[in-house]
Coordinates of C-alpha atoms in Angstrom, one line a residue:
X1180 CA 207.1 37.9 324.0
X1181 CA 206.8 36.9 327.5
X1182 CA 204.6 34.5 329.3
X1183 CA 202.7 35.6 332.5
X1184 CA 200.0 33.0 334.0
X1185 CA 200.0 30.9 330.7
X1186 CA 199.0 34.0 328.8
X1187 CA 201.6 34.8 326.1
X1188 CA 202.1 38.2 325.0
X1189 CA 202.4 39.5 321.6
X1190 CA 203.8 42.7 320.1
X1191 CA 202.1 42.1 317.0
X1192 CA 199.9 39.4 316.0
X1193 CA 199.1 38.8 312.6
X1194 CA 196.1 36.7 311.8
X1195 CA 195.6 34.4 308.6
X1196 CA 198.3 34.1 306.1
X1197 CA 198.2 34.4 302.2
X1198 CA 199.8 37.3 300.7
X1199 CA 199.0 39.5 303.2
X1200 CA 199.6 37.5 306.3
X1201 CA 202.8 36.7 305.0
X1202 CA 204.3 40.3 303.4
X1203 CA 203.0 42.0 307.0
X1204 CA 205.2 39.1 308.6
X1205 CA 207.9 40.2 306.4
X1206 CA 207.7 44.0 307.6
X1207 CA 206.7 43.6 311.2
X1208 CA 209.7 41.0 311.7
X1209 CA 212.3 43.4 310.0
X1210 CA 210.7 46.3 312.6
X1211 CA 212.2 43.8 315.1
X1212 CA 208.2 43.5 316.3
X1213 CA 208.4 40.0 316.5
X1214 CA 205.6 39.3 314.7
X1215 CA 203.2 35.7 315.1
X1216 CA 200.9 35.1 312.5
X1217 CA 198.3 32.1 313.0
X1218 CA 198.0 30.8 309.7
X1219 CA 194.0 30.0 310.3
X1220 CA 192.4 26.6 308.4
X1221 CA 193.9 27.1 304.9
X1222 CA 198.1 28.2 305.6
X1223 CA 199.1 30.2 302.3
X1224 CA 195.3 31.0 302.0
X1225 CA 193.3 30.9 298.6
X1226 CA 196.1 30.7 296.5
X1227 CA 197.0 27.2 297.8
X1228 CA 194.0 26.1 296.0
X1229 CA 195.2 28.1 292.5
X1230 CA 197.8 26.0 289.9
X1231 CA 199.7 28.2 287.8
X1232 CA 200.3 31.9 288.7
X1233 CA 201.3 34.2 285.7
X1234 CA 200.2 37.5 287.0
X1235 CA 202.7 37.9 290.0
X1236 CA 205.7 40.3 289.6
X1237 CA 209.7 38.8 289.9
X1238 CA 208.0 35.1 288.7
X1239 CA 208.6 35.4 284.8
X1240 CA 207.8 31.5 284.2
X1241 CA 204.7 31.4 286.1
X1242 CA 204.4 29.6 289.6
X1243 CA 202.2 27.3 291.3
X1244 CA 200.3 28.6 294.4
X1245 CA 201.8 26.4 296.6
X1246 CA 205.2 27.5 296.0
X1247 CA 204.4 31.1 296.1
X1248 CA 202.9 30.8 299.0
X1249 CA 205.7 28.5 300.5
X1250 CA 208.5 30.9 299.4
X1251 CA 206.2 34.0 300.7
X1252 CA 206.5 32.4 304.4
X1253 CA 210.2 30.9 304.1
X1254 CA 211.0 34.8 303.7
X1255 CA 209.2 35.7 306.4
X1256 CA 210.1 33.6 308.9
X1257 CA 214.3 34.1 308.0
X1258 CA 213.6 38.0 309.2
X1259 CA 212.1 35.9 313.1
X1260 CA 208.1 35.8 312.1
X1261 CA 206.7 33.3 314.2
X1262 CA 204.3 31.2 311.8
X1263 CA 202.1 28.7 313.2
X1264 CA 199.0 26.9 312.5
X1265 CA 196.2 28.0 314.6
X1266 CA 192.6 29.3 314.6
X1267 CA 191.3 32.6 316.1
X1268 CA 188.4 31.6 318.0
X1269 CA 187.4 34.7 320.0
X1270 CA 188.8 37.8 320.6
X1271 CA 188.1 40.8 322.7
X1272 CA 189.1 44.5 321.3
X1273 CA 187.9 46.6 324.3
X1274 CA 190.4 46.4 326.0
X1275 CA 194.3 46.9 325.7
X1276 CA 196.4 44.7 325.3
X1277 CA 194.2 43.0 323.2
X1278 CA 192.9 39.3 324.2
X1279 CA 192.0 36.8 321.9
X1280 CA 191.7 33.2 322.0
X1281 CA 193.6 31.0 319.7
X1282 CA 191.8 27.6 319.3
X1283 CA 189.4 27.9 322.0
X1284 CA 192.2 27.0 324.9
X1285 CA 195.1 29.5 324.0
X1286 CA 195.3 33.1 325.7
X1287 CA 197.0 35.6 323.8
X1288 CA 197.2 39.1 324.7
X1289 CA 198.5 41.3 321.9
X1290 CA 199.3 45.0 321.7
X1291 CA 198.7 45.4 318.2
X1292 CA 196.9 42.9 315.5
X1293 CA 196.7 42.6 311.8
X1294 CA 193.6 40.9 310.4
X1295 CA 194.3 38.6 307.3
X1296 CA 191.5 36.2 307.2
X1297 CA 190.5 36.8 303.4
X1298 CA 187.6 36.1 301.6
X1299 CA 186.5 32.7 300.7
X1300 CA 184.8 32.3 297.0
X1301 CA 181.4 31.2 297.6
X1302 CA 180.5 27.6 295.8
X1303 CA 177.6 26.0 294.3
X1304 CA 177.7 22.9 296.3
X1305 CA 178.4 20.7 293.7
X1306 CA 180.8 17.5 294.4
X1307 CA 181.5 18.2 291.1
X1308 CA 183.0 21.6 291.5
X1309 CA 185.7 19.6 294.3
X1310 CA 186.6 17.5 292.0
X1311 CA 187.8 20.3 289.4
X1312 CA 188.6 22.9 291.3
X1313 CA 192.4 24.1 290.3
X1314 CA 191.7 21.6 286.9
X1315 CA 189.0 24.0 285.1
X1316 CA 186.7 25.5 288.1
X1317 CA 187.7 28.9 289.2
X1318 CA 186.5 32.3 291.0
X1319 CA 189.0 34.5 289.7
X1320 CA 188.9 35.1 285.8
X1321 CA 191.5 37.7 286.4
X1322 CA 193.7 35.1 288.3
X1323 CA 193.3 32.3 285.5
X1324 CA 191.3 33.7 282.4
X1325 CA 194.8 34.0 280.4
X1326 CA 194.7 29.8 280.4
X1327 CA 192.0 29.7 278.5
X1328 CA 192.6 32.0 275.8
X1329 CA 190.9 30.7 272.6
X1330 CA 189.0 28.2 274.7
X1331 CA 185.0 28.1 275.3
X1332 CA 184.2 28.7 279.1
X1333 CA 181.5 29.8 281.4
X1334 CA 180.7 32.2 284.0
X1335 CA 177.9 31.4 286.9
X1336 CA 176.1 34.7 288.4
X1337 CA 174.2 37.4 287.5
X1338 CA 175.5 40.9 289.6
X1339 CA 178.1 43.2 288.8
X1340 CA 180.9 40.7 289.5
X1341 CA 180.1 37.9 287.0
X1342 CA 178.9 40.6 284.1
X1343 CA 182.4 42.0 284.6
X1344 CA 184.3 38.4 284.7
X1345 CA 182.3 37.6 281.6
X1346 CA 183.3 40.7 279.9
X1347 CA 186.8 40.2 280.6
X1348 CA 187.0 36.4 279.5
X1349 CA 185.4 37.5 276.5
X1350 CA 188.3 39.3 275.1
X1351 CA 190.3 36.4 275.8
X1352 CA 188.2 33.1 275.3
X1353 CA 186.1 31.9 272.1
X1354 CA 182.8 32.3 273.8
X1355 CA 181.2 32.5 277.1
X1356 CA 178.3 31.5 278.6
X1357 CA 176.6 33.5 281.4
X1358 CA 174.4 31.1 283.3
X1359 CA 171.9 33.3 285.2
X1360 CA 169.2 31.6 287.6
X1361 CA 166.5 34.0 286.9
X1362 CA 164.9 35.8 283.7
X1363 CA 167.3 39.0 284.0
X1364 CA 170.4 40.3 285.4
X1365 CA 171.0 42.2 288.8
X1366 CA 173.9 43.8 287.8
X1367 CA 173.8 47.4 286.9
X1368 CA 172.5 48.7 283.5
X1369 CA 176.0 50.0 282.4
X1370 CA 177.0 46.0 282.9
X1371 CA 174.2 44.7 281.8
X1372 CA 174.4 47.0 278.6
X1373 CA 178.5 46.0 278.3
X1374 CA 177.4 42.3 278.6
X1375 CA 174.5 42.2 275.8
X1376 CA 176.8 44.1 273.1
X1377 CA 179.7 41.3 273.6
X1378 CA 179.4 39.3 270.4
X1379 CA 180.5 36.4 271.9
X1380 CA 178.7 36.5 275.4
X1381 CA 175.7 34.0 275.3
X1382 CA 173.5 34.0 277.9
X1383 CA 171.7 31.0 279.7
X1384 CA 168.7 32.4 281.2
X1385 CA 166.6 30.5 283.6
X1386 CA 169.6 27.8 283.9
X1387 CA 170.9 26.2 286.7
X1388 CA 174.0 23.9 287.0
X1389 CA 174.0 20.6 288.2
X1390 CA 177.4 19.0 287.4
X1391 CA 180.7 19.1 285.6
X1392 CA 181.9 16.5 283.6
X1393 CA 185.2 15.9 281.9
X1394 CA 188.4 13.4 282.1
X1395 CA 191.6 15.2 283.3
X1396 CA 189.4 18.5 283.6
X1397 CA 186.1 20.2 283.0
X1398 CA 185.1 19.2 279.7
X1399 CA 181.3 20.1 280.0
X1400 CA 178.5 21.0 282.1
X1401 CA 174.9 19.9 282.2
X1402 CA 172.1 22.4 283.2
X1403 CA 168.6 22.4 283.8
X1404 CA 166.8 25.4 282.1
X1405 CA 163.2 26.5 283.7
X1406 CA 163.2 24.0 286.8
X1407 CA 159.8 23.7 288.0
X1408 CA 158.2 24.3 284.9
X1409 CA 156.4 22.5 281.9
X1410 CA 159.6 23.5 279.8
X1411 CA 162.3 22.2 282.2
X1412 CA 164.9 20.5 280.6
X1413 CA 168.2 19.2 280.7
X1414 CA 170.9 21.4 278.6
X1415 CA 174.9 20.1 277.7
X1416 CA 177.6 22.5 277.1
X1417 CA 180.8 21.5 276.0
X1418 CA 183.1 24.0 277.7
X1419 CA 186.9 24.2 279.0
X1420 CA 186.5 26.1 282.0
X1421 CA 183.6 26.9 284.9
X1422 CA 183.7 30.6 286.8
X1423 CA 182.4 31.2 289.8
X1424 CA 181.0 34.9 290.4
X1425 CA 178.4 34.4 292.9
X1426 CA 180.5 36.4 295.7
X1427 CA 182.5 35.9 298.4
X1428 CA 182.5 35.7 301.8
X1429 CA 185.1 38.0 303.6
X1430 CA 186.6 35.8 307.1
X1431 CA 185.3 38.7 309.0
X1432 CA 183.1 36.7 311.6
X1433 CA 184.7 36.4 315.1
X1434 CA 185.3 40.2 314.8
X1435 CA 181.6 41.3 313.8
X1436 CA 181.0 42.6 317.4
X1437 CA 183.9 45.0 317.3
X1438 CA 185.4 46.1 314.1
X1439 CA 183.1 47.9 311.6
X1440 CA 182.4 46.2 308.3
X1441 CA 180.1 46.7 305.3
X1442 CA 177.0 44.9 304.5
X1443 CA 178.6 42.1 302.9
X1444 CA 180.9 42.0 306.0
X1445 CA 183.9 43.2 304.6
X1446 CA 186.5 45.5 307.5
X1447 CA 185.9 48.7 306.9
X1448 CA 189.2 50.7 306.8
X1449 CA 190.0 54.1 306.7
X1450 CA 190.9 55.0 303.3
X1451 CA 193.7 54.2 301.3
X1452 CA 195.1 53.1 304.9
X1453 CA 194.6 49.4 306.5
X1454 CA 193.6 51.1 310.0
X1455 CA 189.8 50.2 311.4
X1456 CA 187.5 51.9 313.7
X1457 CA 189.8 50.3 316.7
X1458 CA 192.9 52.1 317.1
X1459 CA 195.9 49.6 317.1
X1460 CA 194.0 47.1 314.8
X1461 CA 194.7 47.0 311.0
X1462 CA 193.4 45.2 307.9
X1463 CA 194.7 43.8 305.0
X1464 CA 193.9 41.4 302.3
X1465 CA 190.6 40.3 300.8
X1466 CA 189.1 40.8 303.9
X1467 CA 188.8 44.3 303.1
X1468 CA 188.8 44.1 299.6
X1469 CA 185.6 43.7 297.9
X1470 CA 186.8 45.2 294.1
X1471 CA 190.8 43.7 293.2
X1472 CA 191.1 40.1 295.6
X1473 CA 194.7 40.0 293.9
X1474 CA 197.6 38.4 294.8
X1475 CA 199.8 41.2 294.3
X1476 CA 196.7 44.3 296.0
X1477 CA 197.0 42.3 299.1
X1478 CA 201.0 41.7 299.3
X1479 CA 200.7 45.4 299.2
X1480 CA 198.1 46.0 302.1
X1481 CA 200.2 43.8 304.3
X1482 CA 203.4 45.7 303.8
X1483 CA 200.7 49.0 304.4
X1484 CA 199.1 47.1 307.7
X1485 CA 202.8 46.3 308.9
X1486 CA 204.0 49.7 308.5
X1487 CA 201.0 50.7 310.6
X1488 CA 201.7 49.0 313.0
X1489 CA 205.4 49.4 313.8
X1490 CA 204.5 53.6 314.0
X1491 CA 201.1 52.7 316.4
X1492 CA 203.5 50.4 318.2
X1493 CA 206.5 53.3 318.3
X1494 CA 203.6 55.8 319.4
X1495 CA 202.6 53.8 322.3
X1496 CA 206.0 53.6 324.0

């Protein structure tokens, strides 16, 4: 890195950590790229937010978020990575190097980038849903369905996502409870059809939440069914634990104007590779992950983002 006019220079900048801010450090610093990765609002990413971790490889007891995530950067910064906390607040990928701007007063000019914002679950709104989240409230039945096995628990959505989380909690939980909003479900007929055979699958139609309750954890939840209409009422279920599946939003934002994403806003990469439309500019992570969001699919995609890299970087000289 060099400094020229209070602009620093970058061979490689990673943005956002998580898994794969992190495992791209990892590679690019044993490259000798002398990787930075600005950590963004949340350093470690989503996972920070997540308790126990069962589904990671080499952790045979299970691990907390925190840790993994902890661990994750320790190991990247003993190859040289150069983690710090900081915010991407504008970039510009016309030109080469690349410029951005790291919170609005920082010049960075970098000859090859790695985007790592993730996704972030989106929320009802609830102050509820803060006050459980990590003790019962979840978007990731994948991540933490296997803690409720034998235990009642709910699901909130109606698309492709939540019929599919339901589906899968079902073969581990008691019973679910699918609380749609409307009268049907927009997920496709094969889901829907999947959904409706599942024994114990109940769904709440025309029910909307309006808190959680429960003393070291989500204990219930109290819904109104038909809002607005001579039948509303209020509804009590006693439940262990509260899904989220109403989507997520990928961190995609401050590079809209350049990099090409889907309608949802996820990067667009080439496939089975983590380059984008812009040569010298890779993806990784749940921001260009719509279908897995694991731990483990985006360790993997910053190893792939960091090996692209290092032969864009080789390329160039």
């Amino acid at each position: 890195m060099e400094s020229i006019e209070n602009i620093e220079r970058v061979k490689c900048l990673i943005i956002g950590s998580g898994p794969a801010g992190y495992t791209a450090g990892i590679y690019a610093s044993r490259a000798n790229l002398n990787p930075v990765v600005y950590e963004g609002l949340q350093p470690g990413g989503q996972l920070t937010t997540t308790t126990e971790i069962d589904n990671f490889p080499g952790y045979p007891e299970g691990v907390t978020g925190n840790v993994m995530m902890g661990e994750l950067k320790k190991q990247a910064e003993r190859f040289g990575c150069d983690c710090r906390w900081g915010i991407v607040t504008e970039v510009n990928l016309n030109e080469r190097p690349f410029k951005l701007k790291v919170d609005g007063n920082k010049d960075i000019e970098a000859d090859s980038v790695i985007i790592a914002t993730g996704a972030t679950a989106k929320y009802l709104g609830l102050e509820s849903e803060e006050k459980y989240r990590g003790s019962g409230v979840s978007a990731c039945a994948t991540c933490d369905g296997f803690f409720y096995r034998g235990k009642d628990v709910a699901v909130v959505g109606g698309g492709d996502t939540a019929c599919e989380e339901a589906s899968y909690l079902a073969g581990l939980c008691n019973k679910v409870y699918l609380i749609v909003r409307k009268d049907f479900l927009r997920a496709s007929k094969a889901m829907q059809e999947r959904v409706l055979r599942t024994k114990n699958i109940e769904i709440l139609w025309e029910h909307n939440t309006v808190e959680l309750t429960g003393e070291n954890g989500v204990e219930g939840c109290t819904l109104i069914s038909k809002v607005g209409t001579p039948m509303e009422k209020e509804v009590k279920i006693a439940i262990d634990g509260f899904f989220l599946a109403i989507g997520h939003h990928p961190n995609s934002d401050v590079f809209s104007h350049y990099i090409d994403t889907d309608e949802q806003g996820y990067i667009l990469t080439q496939a089975g590779t983590p380059m984008t439309n812009i040569k010298g500019v890779f993806a990784c992570g749940d921001v260009q992950d719509p279908n897995y969001r694991q731990a483990i699919t985006s360790a993997a995609s910053g190893c792939q983002a960091a090996i692209e890299a290092e032969r864009y970087l080789a390329e160039m000289n």
